[in-house]
Coordinates of N, CA, C and O in Angstrom, one line a residue:
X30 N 181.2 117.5 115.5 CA 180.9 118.7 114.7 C 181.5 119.9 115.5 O 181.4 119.7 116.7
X31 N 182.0 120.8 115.3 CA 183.2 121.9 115.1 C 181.8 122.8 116.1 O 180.8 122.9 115.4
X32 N 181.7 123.2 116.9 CA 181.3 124.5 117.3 C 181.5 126.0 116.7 O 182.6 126.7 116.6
X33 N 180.5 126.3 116.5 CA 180.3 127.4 115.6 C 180.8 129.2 117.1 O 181.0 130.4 117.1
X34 N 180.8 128.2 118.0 CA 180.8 129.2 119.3 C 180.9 129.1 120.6 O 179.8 128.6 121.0
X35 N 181.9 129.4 121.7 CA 182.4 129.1 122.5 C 181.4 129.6 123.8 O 181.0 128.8 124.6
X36 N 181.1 130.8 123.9 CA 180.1 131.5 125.1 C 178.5 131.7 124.1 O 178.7 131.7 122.9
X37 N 177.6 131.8 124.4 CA 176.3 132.5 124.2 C 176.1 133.3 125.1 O 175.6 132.9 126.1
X38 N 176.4 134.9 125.0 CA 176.4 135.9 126.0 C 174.7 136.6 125.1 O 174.6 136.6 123.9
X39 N 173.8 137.0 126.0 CA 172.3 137.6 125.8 C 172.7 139.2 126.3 O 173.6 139.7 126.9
X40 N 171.5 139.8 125.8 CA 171.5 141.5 126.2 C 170.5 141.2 127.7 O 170.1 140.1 128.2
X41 N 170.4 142.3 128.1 CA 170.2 142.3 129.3 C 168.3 142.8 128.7 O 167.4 142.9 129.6
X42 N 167.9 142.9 127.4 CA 166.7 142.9 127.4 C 166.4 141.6 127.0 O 165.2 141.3 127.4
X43 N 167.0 140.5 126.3 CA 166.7 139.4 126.1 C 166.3 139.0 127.6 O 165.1 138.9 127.9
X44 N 167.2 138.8 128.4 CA 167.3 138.5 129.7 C 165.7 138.7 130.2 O 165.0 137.7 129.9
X45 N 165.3 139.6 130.7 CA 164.1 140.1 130.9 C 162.9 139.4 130.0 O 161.8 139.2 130.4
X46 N 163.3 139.3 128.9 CA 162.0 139.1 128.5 C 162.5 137.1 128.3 O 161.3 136.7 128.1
X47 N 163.2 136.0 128.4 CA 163.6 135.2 129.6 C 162.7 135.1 130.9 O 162.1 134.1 131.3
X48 N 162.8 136.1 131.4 CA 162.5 136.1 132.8 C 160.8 135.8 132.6 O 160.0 135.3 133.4
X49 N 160.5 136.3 131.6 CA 158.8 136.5 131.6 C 158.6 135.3 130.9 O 157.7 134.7 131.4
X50 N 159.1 134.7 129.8 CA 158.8 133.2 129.6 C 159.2 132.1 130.7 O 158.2 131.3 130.8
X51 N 160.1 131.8 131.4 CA 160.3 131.5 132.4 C 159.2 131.4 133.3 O 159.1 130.3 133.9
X52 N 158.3 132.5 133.7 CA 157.1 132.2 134.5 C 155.9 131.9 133.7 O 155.0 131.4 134.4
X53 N 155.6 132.2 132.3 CA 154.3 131.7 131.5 C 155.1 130.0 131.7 O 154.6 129.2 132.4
X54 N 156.0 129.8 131.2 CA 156.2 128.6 130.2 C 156.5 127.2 131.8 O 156.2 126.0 131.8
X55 N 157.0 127.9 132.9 CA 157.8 126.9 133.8 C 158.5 126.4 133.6 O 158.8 125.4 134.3
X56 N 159.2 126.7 132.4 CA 160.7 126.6 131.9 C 161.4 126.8 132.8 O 161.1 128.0 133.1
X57 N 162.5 126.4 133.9 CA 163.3 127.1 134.5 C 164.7 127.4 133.8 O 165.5 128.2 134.3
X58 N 164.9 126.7 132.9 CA 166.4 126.7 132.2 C 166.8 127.7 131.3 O 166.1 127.6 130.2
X59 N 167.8 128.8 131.2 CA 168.1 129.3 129.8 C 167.9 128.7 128.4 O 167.5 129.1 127.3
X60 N 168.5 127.4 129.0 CA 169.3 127.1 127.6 C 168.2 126.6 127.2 O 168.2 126.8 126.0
X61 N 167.0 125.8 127.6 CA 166.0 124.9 126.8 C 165.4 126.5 126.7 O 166.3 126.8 125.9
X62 N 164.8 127.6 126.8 CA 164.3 128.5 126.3 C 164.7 129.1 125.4 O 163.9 129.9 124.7
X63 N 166.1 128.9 125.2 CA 166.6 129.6 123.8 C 167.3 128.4 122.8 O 168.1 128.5 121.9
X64 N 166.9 127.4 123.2 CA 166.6 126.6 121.5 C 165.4 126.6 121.5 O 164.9 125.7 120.7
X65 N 164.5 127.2 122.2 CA 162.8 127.2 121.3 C 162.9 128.3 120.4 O 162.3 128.4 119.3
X66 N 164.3 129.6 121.2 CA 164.0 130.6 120.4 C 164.3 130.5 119.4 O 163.6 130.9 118.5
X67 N 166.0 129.7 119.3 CA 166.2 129.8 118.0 C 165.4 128.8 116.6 O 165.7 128.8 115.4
X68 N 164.3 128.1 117.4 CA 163.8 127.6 115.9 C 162.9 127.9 115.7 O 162.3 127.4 114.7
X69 N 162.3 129.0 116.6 CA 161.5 130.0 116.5 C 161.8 130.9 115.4 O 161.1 131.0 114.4
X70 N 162.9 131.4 115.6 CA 163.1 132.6 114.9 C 164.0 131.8 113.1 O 164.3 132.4 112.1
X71 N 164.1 130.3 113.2 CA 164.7 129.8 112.2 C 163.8 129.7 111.2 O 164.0 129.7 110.0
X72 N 162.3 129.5 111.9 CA 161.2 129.5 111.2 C 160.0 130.6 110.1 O 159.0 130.6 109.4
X73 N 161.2 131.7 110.6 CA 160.7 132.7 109.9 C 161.3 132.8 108.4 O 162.3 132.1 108.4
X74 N 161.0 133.3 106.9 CA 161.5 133.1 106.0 C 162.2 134.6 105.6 O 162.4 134.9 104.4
X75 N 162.4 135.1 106.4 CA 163.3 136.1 106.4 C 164.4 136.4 107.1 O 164.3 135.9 108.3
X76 N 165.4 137.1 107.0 CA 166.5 137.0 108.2 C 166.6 138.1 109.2 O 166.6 139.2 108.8
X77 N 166.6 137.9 110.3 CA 166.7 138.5 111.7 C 167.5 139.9 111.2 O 168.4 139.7 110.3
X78 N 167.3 141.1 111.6 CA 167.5 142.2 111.4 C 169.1 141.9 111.9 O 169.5 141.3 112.9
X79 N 169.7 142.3 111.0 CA 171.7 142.6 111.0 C 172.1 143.9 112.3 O 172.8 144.9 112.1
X80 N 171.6 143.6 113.5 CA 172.0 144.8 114.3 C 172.8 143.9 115.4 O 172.8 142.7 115.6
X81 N 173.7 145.3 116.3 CA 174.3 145.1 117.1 C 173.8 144.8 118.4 O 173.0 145.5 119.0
X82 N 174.3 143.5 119.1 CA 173.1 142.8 120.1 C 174.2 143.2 121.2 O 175.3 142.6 120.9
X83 N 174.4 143.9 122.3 CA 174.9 144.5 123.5 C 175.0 142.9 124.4 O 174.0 142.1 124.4
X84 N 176.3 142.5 125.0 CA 176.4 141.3 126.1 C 175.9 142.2 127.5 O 176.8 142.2 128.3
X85 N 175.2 142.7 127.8 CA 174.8 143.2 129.2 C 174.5 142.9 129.8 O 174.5 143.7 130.7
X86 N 174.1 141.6 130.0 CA 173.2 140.7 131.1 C 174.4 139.8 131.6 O 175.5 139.7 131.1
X87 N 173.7 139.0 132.9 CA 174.7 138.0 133.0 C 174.2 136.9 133.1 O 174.2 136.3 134.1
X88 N 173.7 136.4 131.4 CA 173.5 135.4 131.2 C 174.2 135.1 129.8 O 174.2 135.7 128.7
X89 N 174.7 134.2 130.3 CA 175.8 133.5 128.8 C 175.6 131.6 129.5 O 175.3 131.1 130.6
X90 N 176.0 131.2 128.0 CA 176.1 129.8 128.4 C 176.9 129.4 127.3 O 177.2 130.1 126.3
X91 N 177.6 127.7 127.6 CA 178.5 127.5 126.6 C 177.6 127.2 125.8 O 176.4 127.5 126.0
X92 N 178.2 126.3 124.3 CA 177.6 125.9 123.1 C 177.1 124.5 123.9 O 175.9 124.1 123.8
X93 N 177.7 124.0 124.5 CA 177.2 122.5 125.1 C 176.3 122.7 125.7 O 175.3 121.9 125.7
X94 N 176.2 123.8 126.5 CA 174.5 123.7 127.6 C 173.4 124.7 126.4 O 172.2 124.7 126.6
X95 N 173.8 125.1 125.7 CA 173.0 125.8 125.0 C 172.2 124.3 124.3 O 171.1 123.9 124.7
X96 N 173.1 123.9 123.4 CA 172.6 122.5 122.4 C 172.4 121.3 123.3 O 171.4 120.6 123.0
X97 N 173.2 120.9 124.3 CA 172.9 119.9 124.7 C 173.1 119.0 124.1 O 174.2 119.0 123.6
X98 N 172.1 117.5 124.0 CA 172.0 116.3 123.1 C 171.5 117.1 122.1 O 171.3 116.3 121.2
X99 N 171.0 118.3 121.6 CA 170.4 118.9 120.1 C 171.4 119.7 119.4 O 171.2 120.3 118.3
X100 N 172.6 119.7 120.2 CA 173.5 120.4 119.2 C 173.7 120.4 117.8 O 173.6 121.3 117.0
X101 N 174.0 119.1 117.7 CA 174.7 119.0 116.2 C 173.1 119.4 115.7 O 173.1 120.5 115.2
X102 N 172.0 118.7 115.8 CA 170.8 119.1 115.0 C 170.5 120.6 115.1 O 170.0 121.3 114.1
X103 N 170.6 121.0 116.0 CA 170.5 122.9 116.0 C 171.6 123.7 115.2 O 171.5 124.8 114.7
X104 N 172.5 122.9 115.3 CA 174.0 123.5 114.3 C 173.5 123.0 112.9 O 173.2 124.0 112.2
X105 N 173.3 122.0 112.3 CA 173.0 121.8 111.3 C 171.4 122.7 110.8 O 171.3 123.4 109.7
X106 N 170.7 122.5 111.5 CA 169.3 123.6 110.7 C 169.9 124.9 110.7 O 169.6 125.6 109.7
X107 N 170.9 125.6 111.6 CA 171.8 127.1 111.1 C 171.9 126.7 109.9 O 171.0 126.8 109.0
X108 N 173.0 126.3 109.9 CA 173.5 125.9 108.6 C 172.7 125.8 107.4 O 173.2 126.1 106.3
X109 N 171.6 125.3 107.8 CA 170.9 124.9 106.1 C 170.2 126.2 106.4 O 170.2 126.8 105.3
X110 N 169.7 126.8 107.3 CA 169.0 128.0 106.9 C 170.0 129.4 106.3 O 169.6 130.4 105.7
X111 N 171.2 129.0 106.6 CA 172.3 130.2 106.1 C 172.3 129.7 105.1 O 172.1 130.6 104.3
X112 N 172.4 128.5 104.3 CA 172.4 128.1 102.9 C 171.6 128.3 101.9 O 171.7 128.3 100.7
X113 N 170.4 128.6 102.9 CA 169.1 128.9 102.2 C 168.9 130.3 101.6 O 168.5 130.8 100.6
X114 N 169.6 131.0 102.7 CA 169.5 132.8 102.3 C 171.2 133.3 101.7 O 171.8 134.4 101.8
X115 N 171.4 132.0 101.1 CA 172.8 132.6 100.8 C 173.5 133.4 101.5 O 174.2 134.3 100.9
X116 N 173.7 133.4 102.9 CA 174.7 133.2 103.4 C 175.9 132.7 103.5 O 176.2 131.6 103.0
X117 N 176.7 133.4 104.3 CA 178.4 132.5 104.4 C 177.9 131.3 105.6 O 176.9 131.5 106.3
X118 N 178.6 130.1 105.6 CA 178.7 129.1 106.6 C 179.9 129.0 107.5 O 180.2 128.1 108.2
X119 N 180.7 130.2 107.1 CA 181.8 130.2 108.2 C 181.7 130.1 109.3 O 180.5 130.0 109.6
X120 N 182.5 130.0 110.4 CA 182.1 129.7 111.7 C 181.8 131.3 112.3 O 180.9 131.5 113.1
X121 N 182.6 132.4 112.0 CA 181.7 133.8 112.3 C 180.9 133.5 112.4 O 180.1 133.3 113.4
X122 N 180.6 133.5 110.3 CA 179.2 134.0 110.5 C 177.8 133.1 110.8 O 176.7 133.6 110.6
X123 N 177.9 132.0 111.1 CA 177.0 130.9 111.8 C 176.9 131.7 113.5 O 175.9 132.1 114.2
X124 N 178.2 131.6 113.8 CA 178.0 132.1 115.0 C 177.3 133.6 115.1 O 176.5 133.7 115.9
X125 N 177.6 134.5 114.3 CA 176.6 135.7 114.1 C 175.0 135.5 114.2 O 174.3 136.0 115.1
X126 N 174.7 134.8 113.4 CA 173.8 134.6 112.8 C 172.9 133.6 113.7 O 171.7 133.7 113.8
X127 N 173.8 132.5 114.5 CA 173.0 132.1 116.2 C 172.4 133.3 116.6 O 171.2 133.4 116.6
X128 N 173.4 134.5 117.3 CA 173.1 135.2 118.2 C 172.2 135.9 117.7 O 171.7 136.6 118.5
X129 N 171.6 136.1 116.1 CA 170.9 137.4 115.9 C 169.2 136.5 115.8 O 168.1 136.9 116.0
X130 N 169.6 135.0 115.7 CA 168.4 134.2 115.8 C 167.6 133.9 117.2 O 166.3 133.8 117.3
X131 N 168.7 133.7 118.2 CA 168.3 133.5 119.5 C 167.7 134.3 120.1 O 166.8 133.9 120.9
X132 N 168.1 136.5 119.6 CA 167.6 136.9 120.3 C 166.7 137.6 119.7 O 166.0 138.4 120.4
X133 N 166.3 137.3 118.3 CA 165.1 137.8 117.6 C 163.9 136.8 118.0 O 162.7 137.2 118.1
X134 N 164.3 135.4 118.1 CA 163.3 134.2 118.7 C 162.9 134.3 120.2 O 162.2 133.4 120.6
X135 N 163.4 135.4 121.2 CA 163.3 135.5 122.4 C 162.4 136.5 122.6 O 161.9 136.8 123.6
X136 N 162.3 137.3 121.2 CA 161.6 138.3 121.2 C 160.3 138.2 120.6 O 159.5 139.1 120.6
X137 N 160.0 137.1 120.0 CA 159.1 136.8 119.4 C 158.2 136.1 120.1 O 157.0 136.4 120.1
X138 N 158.9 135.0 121.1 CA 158.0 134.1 122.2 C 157.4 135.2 123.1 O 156.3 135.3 123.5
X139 N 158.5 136.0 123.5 CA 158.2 136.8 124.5 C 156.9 137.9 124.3 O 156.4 138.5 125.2
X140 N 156.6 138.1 122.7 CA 155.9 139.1 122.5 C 154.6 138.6 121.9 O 153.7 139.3 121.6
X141 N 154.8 137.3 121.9 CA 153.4 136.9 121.2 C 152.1 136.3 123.0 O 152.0 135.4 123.8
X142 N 151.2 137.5 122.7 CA 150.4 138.0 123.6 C 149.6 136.5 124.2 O 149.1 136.4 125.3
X143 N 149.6 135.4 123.0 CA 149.2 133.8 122.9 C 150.0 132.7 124.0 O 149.7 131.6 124.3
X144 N 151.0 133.4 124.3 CA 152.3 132.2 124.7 C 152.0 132.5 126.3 O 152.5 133.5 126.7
X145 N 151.1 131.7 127.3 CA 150.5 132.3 128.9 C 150.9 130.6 128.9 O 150.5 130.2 130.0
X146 N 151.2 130.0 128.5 CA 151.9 128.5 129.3 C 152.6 127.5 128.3 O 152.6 127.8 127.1
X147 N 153.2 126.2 128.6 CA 153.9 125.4 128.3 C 153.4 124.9 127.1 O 154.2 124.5 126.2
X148 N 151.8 124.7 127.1 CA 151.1 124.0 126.0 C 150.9 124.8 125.0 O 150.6 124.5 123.9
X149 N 151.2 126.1 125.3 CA 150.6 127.1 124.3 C 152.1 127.0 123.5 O 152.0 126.7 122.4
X150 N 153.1 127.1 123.9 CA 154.5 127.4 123.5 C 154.6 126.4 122.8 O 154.9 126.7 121.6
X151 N 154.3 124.5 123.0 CA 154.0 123.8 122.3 C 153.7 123.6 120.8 O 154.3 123.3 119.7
X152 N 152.2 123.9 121.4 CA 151.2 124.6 120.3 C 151.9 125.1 119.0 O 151.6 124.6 117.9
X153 N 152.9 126.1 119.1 CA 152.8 126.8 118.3 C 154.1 126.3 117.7 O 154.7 127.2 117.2
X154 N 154.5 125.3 117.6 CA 155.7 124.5 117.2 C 155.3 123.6 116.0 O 156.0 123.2 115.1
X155 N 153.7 123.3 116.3 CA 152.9 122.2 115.7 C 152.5 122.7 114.5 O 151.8 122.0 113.7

C-alpha cells in the first residue's frame, strides 16, 4: 500500500502535551502514542478543524515507525473515514487529513482530565 506520507513532523505544542501522556500512560514511544491519537480523533463524527498545524518541535517520524505492523490498517480507516465525510482520497489530502487527526487526537488524550494511566487510555478505546 502507497504511503500517504513520507515524515510525520508534530508542533511543538503537540509535543508537550506527548510529554504529559508519556508520563500518565508509560508509553515511552511517539509513534504508539499517536496511533491512539489518530483513532482517537478518527472516532469522532466530525472533522478535525482545517487549520495550519506549525512543524516546530523536533519530533517527526517516518510513515513506517508511525504505522508500524498497523499501517496499512491505519491507512485504510483514513481512508474510509475521508470517504465517509466526502472527502478527496488523494495522497495530499489523506496525508493532510493524518496530520489534522493526529494532532487533534493528541489533544484530546491529552485533555481528557480521565486519562492518569495506561488502563484508563485503554478504557476508553472499549
Amino acid at each position: 500500500m502507497e504511503t500517504p506520507i513520507q515524515r510525520i513532523q508534530l508542533s511543538q505544542t503537540a509535543k508537550d502535551q506527548l510529554i504529559k501522556l508519556k508520563r500518565v500512560t508509560k508509553i515511552d514511544q511517539w509513534n504508539i502514542l499517536c496511533r491512539w491519537a489518530l483513532c482517537r480523533s478518527l472516532a469522532e463524527d466530525h472533522p478535525p478543524a482545517d487549520v495550519p498545524i506549525p512543524t516546530d518541535s523536533n519530533v517527526e517520524m517516518t510513515w513506517h515507525t508511525f504505522g508500524g505492523d498497523m499501517a496499512d490498517v491505519l491507512l485504510l480507516a483514513l481512508t474510509q473515514w475521508c470517504i465517509e465525510q466526502n472527502l478527496s482520497t488523494e495522497k495530499e489530502a489523506i496525508a493532510h487529513q493524518l496530520r489534522l487527526h493526529i494532532h487533534r487526537g493528541i489533544g484530546y488524550l491529552a485533555g481528557d482530565p480521565n486519562l492518569k494511566s495506561v488502563e484508563k487510555l485503554i478504557s476508553i478505546s472499549t
